[in-house]
């Protein structure tokens, strides 16, 4: 039997037609010997009626089990009065079967095939991922991912970009995250590295005159995993010549506008808000702030610079800062919730979490006794403290104080949401450009400057003279696109002058000249042959689809994800190599003693 329609296609206008449908048995109901089967394919459901009066059908009734695959031919009829299902696209009709073919009988699935399976062990679902993907939620997710990729390709094509594939077997560049290494059989002792991004190749495409490049690139990082990370992921990778930052903002805002409209039919406002790295940290304690709610951090240095409370005044005198925010309405938090907030602060280097509760017109806190009346009055005015509020403090060097309260702010917001005192709407899309990052950060462990983005980011032109005298003060032409507290992607205008790139490598980052030559010599040489000004950006496609589908983990939007141990449960990957495979590659597997 050859399929004539999918399972969400038939309507009342098809009454009288003879059709053939194929799919999975979603459910079976026996009404007085007559079987009513909901037949499912990726498009939807159609009700099939199997009458035992047809002996050819009745003989196969025992094989019609949930998730079995069948083909049915029959006549489209209107449902009997009062049995139409308005919630179903095909709810006005049913197919009265004439022929039935059992294509495959299914065993009983190990978990339900509806949304209740979300409560089942993730490892169990990943082991049977072929079943998990059949669920309507996951089928919809895959289609939305496809729609997102299609919208991106259509937009980039409209903007005259060329899609170019770059190599998967690259070489190691240890400055970034840990890499996956691939031994080369034909070059004993040598290893490829799977690319963390196509960064260097796409810059070479600009030197090669491509001018406008993009690809949906597969990228790899051997990092410890969490909900928003996978060892392999897809990146929307973009590079173009003869542009500045304003051109990039306009291009990407247009792309986001197209994707959100095409995929979920939402119009987003452009241009996007812009905020410096300093302002993001100072006001929200993080460089990817969620702009859907307030709880902004404020500076209390003026109030406490001469305070008798030495924890605060001492931090200020040593060049640090005292930051605070008012979690309005959260004074009723439990001791357990307060301990959890304190643990979050301690994980980021705080010795504790200072706070003041305002209850019954009284300030309650172990630290209040150290405050003068003037300090309390100034604090009350600055933070608009009212009954039912709780104020949290951090005193440390500026960046650490901001980071500590930034974490507490996010946790406090969730506690307010739980109490119904704060609404964070998942359909409120607050895009934000975070700009003016420092070009360099000083790594105390290594005793040298390291790139805050990567070593190919161009300094802001007027800051170039500071590379010799004060590298930490140099701003980079780096930009991140943030949406609702998630960094969608980031990029920069690149260095295209060989002398400046060499200076950054050797004089600022202190990479030895021979190492620069071995890793980046080809790039410096290419820049000597007419490299155009260029810049780029990359977005995590997985994160974008996670937001569009309103899921909580990027694992939910990847067809075959890895778990938090980097294992793909269905195929039991990774596996053990044979001795012969290792000999052919001229390598040995040396296991830790506990694993040997």
XYZ file of C-alpha atoms in Angstrom:
596
model
C 0.000 0.000 0.000
C 1.335 3.413 -0.994
C 0.625 6.336 1.327
C -1.683 8.972 -0.177
C -1.968 11.429 2.751
C -0.237 12.214 6.021
C -2.040 11.893 9.343
C -2.930 15.570 9.751
C -4.139 16.190 6.218
C -7.685 14.881 5.865
C -10.664 17.189 6.401
C -14.457 17.050 6.116
C -14.105 17.951 2.430
C -12.352 14.586 1.884
C -15.454 12.541 2.841
C -15.985 9.647 0.464
C -12.342 9.500 -0.634
C -10.375 6.284 -0.493
C -7.034 6.914 1.185
C -3.971 5.107 2.488
C -2.239 6.214 5.677
C 0.957 4.947 7.303
C 2.315 5.553 10.773
C 2.627 4.479 14.383
C -0.211 3.277 16.591
C -0.602 6.053 19.158
C -3.465 4.440 21.088
C -6.060 1.665 20.744
C -9.598 1.730 22.168
C -11.994 -1.243 22.023
C -15.659 -0.213 21.833
C -17.785 -3.342 21.691
C -15.278 -5.210 19.555
C -14.755 -2.313 17.139
C -11.223 -0.912 17.419
C -10.598 2.828 17.308
C -6.924 3.475 16.557
C -5.222 6.864 16.692
C -2.651 6.625 13.911
C 0.298 9.004 14.235
C 3.000 10.241 11.923
C 5.224 13.303 12.257
C 2.398 15.594 11.075
C -0.345 14.554 13.503
C -3.137 12.073 14.243
C -6.030 10.466 12.351
C -8.640 8.187 13.913
C -8.930 4.793 12.213
C -12.001 2.550 12.663
C -11.429 -1.221 12.333
C -14.637 -3.295 12.225
C -14.311 -7.019 13.099
C -16.982 -7.715 10.470
C -14.053 -7.514 8.037
C -12.377 -10.845 8.796
C -9.191 -9.790 7.047
C -8.862 -7.038 9.591
C -9.971 -8.994 12.649
C -7.301 -11.631 12.172
C -4.632 -8.932 12.723
C -6.199 -7.231 15.754
C -3.783 -8.982 18.123
C -0.809 -7.311 16.437
C -2.133 -3.748 16.788
C -0.120 -2.578 19.762
C 1.012 0.934 20.744
C 4.020 2.094 18.686
C 3.574 -0.680 16.117
C 3.898 0.503 12.510
C 0.914 -0.099 10.246
C -0.485 0.868 6.859
C -4.245 1.314 6.459
C -6.423 1.825 3.400
C -10.049 2.847 3.741
C -12.788 5.375 3.187
C -12.985 8.826 4.790
C -16.220 9.251 6.735
C -17.640 11.975 8.967
C -17.542 11.162 12.674
C -20.871 10.287 14.227
C -22.777 13.172 15.802
C -21.197 14.528 18.943
C -17.914 12.623 18.553
C -15.990 15.252 16.576
C -12.787 16.438 18.272
C -12.300 20.193 17.846
C -8.779 19.978 19.313
C -7.602 17.784 16.450
C -6.978 19.045 12.904
C -8.557 15.836 11.577
C -11.196 15.779 14.313
C -14.227 15.951 11.988
C -13.438 12.730 10.137
C -12.252 9.171 10.600
C -11.018 6.506 8.188
C -13.002 3.278 8.054
C -10.384 0.635 7.265
C -10.779 -1.809 4.389
C -7.179 -3.062 4.285
C -4.591 -3.313 7.048
C -0.922 -4.219 6.836
C 1.188 -4.689 9.976
C 4.594 -3.343 8.980
C 6.301 -3.892 12.335
C 5.064 -4.963 15.776
C 6.494 -2.928 18.658
C 7.555 -4.114 22.082
C 6.147 -2.115 25.002
C 8.173 1.137 25.177
C 10.199 1.679 28.389
C 8.566 5.068 29.025
C 5.363 6.901 28.031
C 5.291 8.451 24.577
C 3.786 11.748 25.725
C 5.028 14.762 27.714
C 4.953 12.812 30.968
C 8.178 11.170 29.733
C 9.983 14.420 30.659
C 9.858 13.158 34.262
C 11.593 9.903 33.321
C 15.353 9.461 33.802
C 17.171 11.363 31.057
C 19.691 8.541 30.625
C 16.834 6.100 29.966
C 15.351 8.411 27.344
C 18.762 8.994 25.747
C 19.424 5.238 25.630
C 16.193 4.891 23.626
C 16.542 8.234 21.842
C 14.894 6.805 18.695
C 11.720 6.465 20.791
C 12.134 9.808 22.532
C 12.351 11.580 19.163
C 8.928 10.187 18.182
C 7.223 12.216 20.884
C 5.328 15.166 19.424
C 7.291 17.672 21.531
C 10.612 16.469 20.143
C 9.336 16.195 16.589
C 8.226 19.820 16.857
C 11.634 20.752 18.255
C 13.463 19.194 15.285
C 11.189 21.021 12.865
C 11.751 24.335 14.636
C 15.492 23.749 14.488
C 15.173 23.110 10.762
C 13.049 26.259 10.364
C 15.698 28.261 12.234
C 18.495 26.976 9.992
C 16.393 27.673 6.891
C 15.611 31.239 8.011
C 19.320 31.876 8.640
C 20.310 30.522 5.221
C 17.603 32.514 3.448
C 18.645 35.751 5.168
C 22.348 35.226 4.535
C 21.633 34.463 0.893
C 19.606 37.690 0.626
C 22.632 39.539 2.043
C 24.973 38.086 -0.637
C 26.894 35.755 1.697
C 28.609 32.605 0.442
C 28.325 29.410 2.484
C 31.786 27.820 2.678
C 32.741 24.616 4.488
C 36.015 24.675 6.399
C 38.124 21.664 7.497
C 37.195 19.549 10.502
C 40.786 18.343 10.944
C 42.747 21.384 12.118
C 45.798 21.806 14.331
C 46.049 22.434 18.047
C 45.826 26.039 19.329
C 46.158 25.582 23.116
C 45.258 29.180 24.017
C 41.521 28.386 24.037
C 39.462 25.627 25.648
C 40.715 22.039 25.843
C 40.619 20.391 22.418
C 39.755 16.960 21.053
C 42.907 15.513 19.478
C 42.900 13.095 16.534
C 46.081 11.054 15.946
C 47.387 11.024 12.388
C 48.280 7.509 11.197
C 50.207 8.892 8.220
C 52.181 11.304 10.403
C 53.281 9.278 13.453
C 53.370 11.335 16.629
C 51.376 14.182 15.055
C 47.813 15.059 15.955
C 44.984 16.987 14.387
C 42.631 18.950 16.616
C 38.897 19.184 16.012
C 38.099 22.910 15.599
C 36.739 24.915 18.530
C 35.580 27.312 15.820
C 36.622 28.024 12.212
C 38.214 31.306 13.407
C 41.501 31.190 11.539
C 40.062 29.645 8.386
C 37.362 32.276 8.076
C 39.935 35.041 8.420
C 41.917 33.399 5.626
C 38.749 33.427 3.517
C 38.664 37.199 3.967
C 42.292 37.437 2.818
C 41.216 35.178 -0.051
C 38.689 37.765 -1.230
C 35.485 35.901 -0.300
C 34.302 39.085 1.491
C 31.053 37.667 2.935
C 31.232 34.147 4.392
C 29.033 32.042 6.642
C 28.415 28.420 7.557
C 26.518 26.376 10.119
C 29.736 24.985 11.523
C 30.233 21.950 13.725
C 32.550 22.851 16.618
C 34.162 20.836 19.408
C 35.371 21.606 22.941
C 36.519 19.075 25.516
C 34.971 20.932 28.452
C 33.143 19.868 31.585
C 29.491 19.805 30.615
C 26.392 21.527 31.985
C 22.877 22.269 30.742
C 24.037 24.814 28.142
C 27.180 23.017 26.935
C 27.899 20.018 24.722
C 31.273 18.665 23.532
C 30.076 19.114 19.946
C 27.761 21.909 18.923
C 26.621 23.935 15.927
C 27.747 27.506 15.435
C 26.323 30.088 13.035
C 29.677 31.385 11.873
C 29.927 34.719 10.013
C 32.819 36.829 8.705
C 32.814 39.788 6.309
C 35.217 42.364 4.941
C 35.162 46.165 4.797
C 32.855 46.669 7.786
C 32.848 48.328 11.172
C 30.933 47.537 14.354
C 27.860 49.518 13.306
C 27.580 47.446 10.115
C 27.769 44.269 12.188
C 25.049 45.398 14.603
C 22.700 46.226 11.725
C 23.364 42.921 9.941
C 22.785 40.741 13.019
C 19.727 42.645 14.208
C 18.210 41.997 10.783
C 19.071 38.296 11.098
C 17.441 37.988 14.532
C 14.385 39.850 13.291
C 14.035 37.407 10.354
C 14.541 34.279 12.494
C 12.055 35.282 15.200
C 9.440 36.233 12.587
C 9.881 33.157 10.384
C 10.125 30.597 13.186
C 7.678 31.780 15.888
C 5.926 34.718 14.155
C 7.178 37.289 16.671
C 8.177 40.817 15.682
C 11.177 41.991 17.675
C 12.130 45.629 18.039
C 15.327 46.980 16.533
C 17.802 48.516 17.063
C 18.819 46.556 20.147
C 19.831 48.239 23.393
C 23.605 48.641 23.875
C 25.488 48.554 27.163
C 29.187 48.683 27.995
C 30.820 45.796 29.785
C 31.466 48.112 32.747
C 27.810 49.149 33.015
C 26.599 45.540 32.725
C 28.871 44.424 35.544
C 28.252 47.512 37.678
C 24.447 47.380 37.403
C 23.742 43.639 37.076
C 26.888 41.851 38.232
C 27.242 39.868 35.008
C 28.304 40.544 31.419
C 25.128 38.896 30.071
C 22.333 40.576 32.057
C 18.696 39.493 31.913
C 16.908 42.777 31.223
C 13.398 41.442 31.925
C 13.594 42.432 35.582
C 15.308 45.035 37.754
C 16.944 44.299 41.130
C 19.851 46.477 40.001
C 23.073 46.711 41.974
C 23.979 50.095 43.457
C 27.273 51.486 44.712
C 27.445 52.257 48.453
C 31.034 53.523 48.659
C 30.049 57.110 49.449
C 27.869 55.982 52.345
C 30.400 53.636 53.957
C 33.824 55.082 53.095
C 34.223 56.368 56.686
C 32.041 53.751 58.389
C 32.941 52.145 61.702
C 31.976 48.852 60.062
C 35.505 47.918 58.994
C 34.441 45.174 56.563
C 32.891 47.860 54.356
C 35.202 50.820 54.974
C 38.280 48.570 54.729
C 37.218 47.225 51.326
C 36.773 50.789 50.060
C 40.134 51.995 51.448
C 41.926 49.117 49.729
C 40.498 50.202 46.365
C 37.503 47.858 46.338
C 33.786 48.507 46.402
C 30.667 47.953 48.488
C 27.718 46.936 46.318
C 24.117 46.226 47.311
C 20.696 45.488 45.867
C 17.189 45.445 47.295
C 15.227 42.219 46.748
C 11.886 43.904 47.327
C 9.334 41.707 49.072
C 11.735 38.859 49.868
C 12.140 39.440 53.618
C 10.025 36.305 54.180
C 12.691 33.976 52.774
C 13.375 30.867 54.846
C 16.622 30.036 56.636
C 17.235 27.332 54.042
C 16.785 29.790 51.193
C 19.090 32.289 52.899
C 21.755 29.596 53.366
C 21.470 28.697 49.696
C 22.053 32.326 48.686
C 25.030 32.467 51.044
C 26.459 29.289 49.493
C 26.190 30.885 46.038
C 28.121 33.915 47.324
C 30.795 31.774 48.993
C 31.286 29.759 45.792
C 32.418 33.014 44.158
C 34.886 33.943 46.895
C 32.726 35.724 49.495
C 33.342 34.998 53.174
C 29.611 35.299 53.810
C 26.543 37.199 52.662
C 25.707 40.386 54.552
C 22.026 41.363 54.541
C 19.418 43.579 56.190
C 15.779 42.525 56.553
C 13.091 45.152 57.040
C 10.166 43.653 58.968
C 7.565 45.400 61.128
C 9.322 48.722 60.623
C 12.554 47.313 62.102
C 15.891 46.541 60.435
C 17.100 43.049 61.373
C 20.701 42.043 60.750
C 23.907 41.259 62.668
C 25.584 44.219 60.934
C 23.002 46.955 61.632
C 24.565 47.733 65.019
C 27.691 49.001 63.240
C 25.773 51.570 61.133
C 25.307 55.187 62.172
C 21.893 56.836 61.862
C 23.221 58.901 58.954
C 24.392 55.758 57.167
C 21.036 54.055 57.691
C 19.141 57.095 56.411
C 21.353 57.371 53.317
C 21.047 53.636 52.652
C 17.252 53.736 53.034
C 17.011 56.593 50.538
C 19.444 55.046 48.035
C 17.748 51.615 48.002
C 14.161 52.737 48.699
C 13.931 50.239 51.568
C 10.383 49.408 52.691
C 8.756 46.901 54.995
C 9.085 43.375 53.582
C 12.366 44.084 51.740
C 15.754 42.436 52.160
C 19.012 44.097 51.071
C 22.108 42.062 50.186
C 25.689 43.403 50.277
C 29.092 42.460 48.886
C 32.380 44.145 49.834
C 35.470 43.197 47.851
C 37.425 44.360 44.834
C 34.964 45.874 42.375
C 34.688 43.008 39.901
C 34.338 40.307 42.559
C 31.767 42.318 44.533
C 29.717 42.779 41.356
C 30.029 39.105 40.390
C 28.979 37.868 43.848
C 25.851 40.014 43.932
C 25.143 39.234 40.273
C 24.780 35.555 41.206
C 22.707 36.317 44.317
C 20.506 38.650 42.228
C 19.594 35.845 39.820
C 18.849 33.391 42.645
C 16.782 35.994 44.521
C 14.785 36.708 41.363
C 13.811 33.025 41.140
C 12.684 33.080 44.783
C 10.500 36.108 44.008
C 9.068 34.338 40.945
C 8.275 31.319 43.125
C 6.315 33.614 45.459
C 4.437 35.297 42.618
C 6.074 38.638 43.438
C 8.055 38.886 40.207
C 7.109 37.924 36.653
C 9.778 36.927 34.126
C 7.938 36.406 30.848
C 9.559 33.788 28.543
C 7.861 35.524 25.582
C 9.505 38.872 26.389
C 12.630 38.934 24.216
C 15.096 41.535 25.537
C 18.038 41.614 23.136
C 21.142 43.499 24.232
C 24.557 44.275 22.766
C 27.288 44.236 25.417
C 30.244 46.247 24.090
C 33.546 47.866 25.091
C 35.061 44.827 26.761
C 38.653 45.056 27.985
C 40.963 43.657 25.317
C 43.186 41.964 27.907
C 42.795 40.395 31.348
C 45.690 39.722 33.695
C 46.053 36.053 34.647
C 47.507 35.900 38.165
C 48.431 32.215 37.846
C 50.366 32.680 34.620
C 51.682 36.135 35.522
C 50.805 37.580 32.118
C 47.996 39.147 30.147
C 45.550 36.902 28.295
C 42.945 37.801 25.692
C 39.456 38.375 27.051
C 38.022 37.253 23.681
C 40.780 35.862 21.470
C 44.162 37.181 20.274
C 42.797 38.240 16.878
C 40.469 40.944 18.280
C 41.404 44.453 17.218
C 41.908 47.141 19.877
C 39.824 50.309 19.731
C 42.100 52.502 17.523
C 42.547 55.311 20.032
C 43.651 52.782 22.695
C 46.462 51.187 20.636
C 49.179 53.405 22.251
C 48.206 51.938 25.647
C 49.276 48.420 24.581
C 52.816 49.223 25.773
C 52.025 51.224 28.896
C 48.680 49.934 30.247
C 47.310 46.860 28.411
C 44.478 46.420 30.928
C 43.041 49.821 29.935
C 42.824 48.894 26.240
C 39.283 48.327 24.993
C 38.657 45.690 22.366
C 36.341 45.959 19.358
C 34.467 42.998 20.776
C 30.696 42.620 21.061
C 28.393 40.029 22.605
C 24.724 39.559 21.753
C 22.756 38.715 24.891
C 19.131 37.617 25.147
C 17.353 37.221 28.491
C 20.536 36.431 30.388
C 21.936 34.077 27.736
C 24.960 34.927 25.616
C 23.728 34.002 22.141
C 27.058 34.779 20.547
C 29.988 37.093 20.267
C 32.477 38.470 17.824
C 34.831 41.293 17.045
C 36.524 43.419 14.458
C 39.797 41.603 13.731
C 43.385 42.720 13.521
C 44.382 42.760 9.846
C 47.793 44.455 10.076
C 50.703 41.968 10.468
C 52.800 44.278 12.677
C 49.957 44.876 15.153
C 49.028 41.177 15.252
C 52.666 40.208 15.896
C 52.899 42.844 18.645
C 49.824 41.469 20.411
C 51.154 37.911 20.202
C 54.701 38.583 21.360
C 54.797 41.868 23.327
C 51.428 41.794 25.108
C 50.506 38.107 25.394
C 54.184 37.128 25.780
C 53.913 34.169 23.425
C 57.472 33.156 22.435
C 58.411 34.105 18.862
C 59.047 30.490 17.833
C 55.606 29.448 19.133
C 53.994 32.358 17.265
C 55.725 31.235 14.090
C 54.720 27.579 14.446
C 51.060 28.314 15.259
C 50.294 31.553 13.482
C 53.148 32.121 11.038
C 50.959 31.416 8.014
C 48.457 34.044 9.214
C 51.087 36.763 9.676
C 52.446 35.904 6.228
C 48.939 36.065 4.702
C 48.408 39.521 6.234
C 51.447 40.737 4.257
C 49.581 40.098 0.984
C 46.763 42.623 1.206
C 44.460 41.556 4.058
C 41.257 43.651 4.083
C 39.739 45.090 7.265
C 37.289 42.455 8.470
C 35.193 41.298 11.386
C 32.878 38.518 12.369
C 30.595 36.917 14.877
C 29.395 33.447 15.848
C 26.143 32.293 17.442
C 25.300 29.061 19.166
C 22.513 27.592 17.034
C 21.650 25.161 19.833
C 21.171 27.969 22.366
C 19.087 29.968 19.923
C 16.754 27.018 19.285
C 16.563 26.314 23.037
C 15.183 29.825 23.566
C 12.828 29.648 20.569
C 11.386 26.326 21.797
C 11.409 27.497 25.452
C 13.330 24.454 26.623
C 15.743 24.517 29.569
C 18.697 22.552 28.164
C 20.434 22.513 24.802
C 20.369 18.699 25.067
C 16.637 18.950 24.383
C 17.195 20.530 20.949
C 19.964 18.249 19.671
C 18.939 15.046 17.926
C 21.554 12.843 19.601
C 23.089 14.724 22.555
C 25.803 13.664 24.989
C 25.099 13.405 28.715
C 27.087 15.257 31.378
C 29.829 12.622 31.205
C 30.219 13.219 27.473
C 28.580 9.886 26.663
C 26.037 9.237 23.916
C 23.914 6.588 25.604
C 22.160 5.080 22.600
C 25.327 3.920 20.815
C 27.477 3.678 23.985
C 29.926 6.261 22.653
C 32.840 6.746 23.305
C 34.152 3.203 23.041
C 37.435 1.397 23.687
C 39.933 1.179 20.803
C 41.442 -2.205 19.946
C 45.150 -2.894 20.374
C 45.535 -3.057 16.597
C 43.901 0.349 16.150
C 46.276 1.846 18.712
C 49.321 0.189 17.093
C 48.315 1.540 13.677
C 48.150 5.030 15.193
C 51.481 4.612 17.039
C 49.909 5.476 20.402
C 49.202 3.787 23.745
C 46.231 4.165 26.080
C 47.583 4.962 29.567
C 44.695 4.862 32.048
C 44.640 6.364 35.547
C 45.294 3.638 38.135
C 41.725 3.688 39.445
C 40.407 3.019 35.896
C 43.051 0.569 34.717
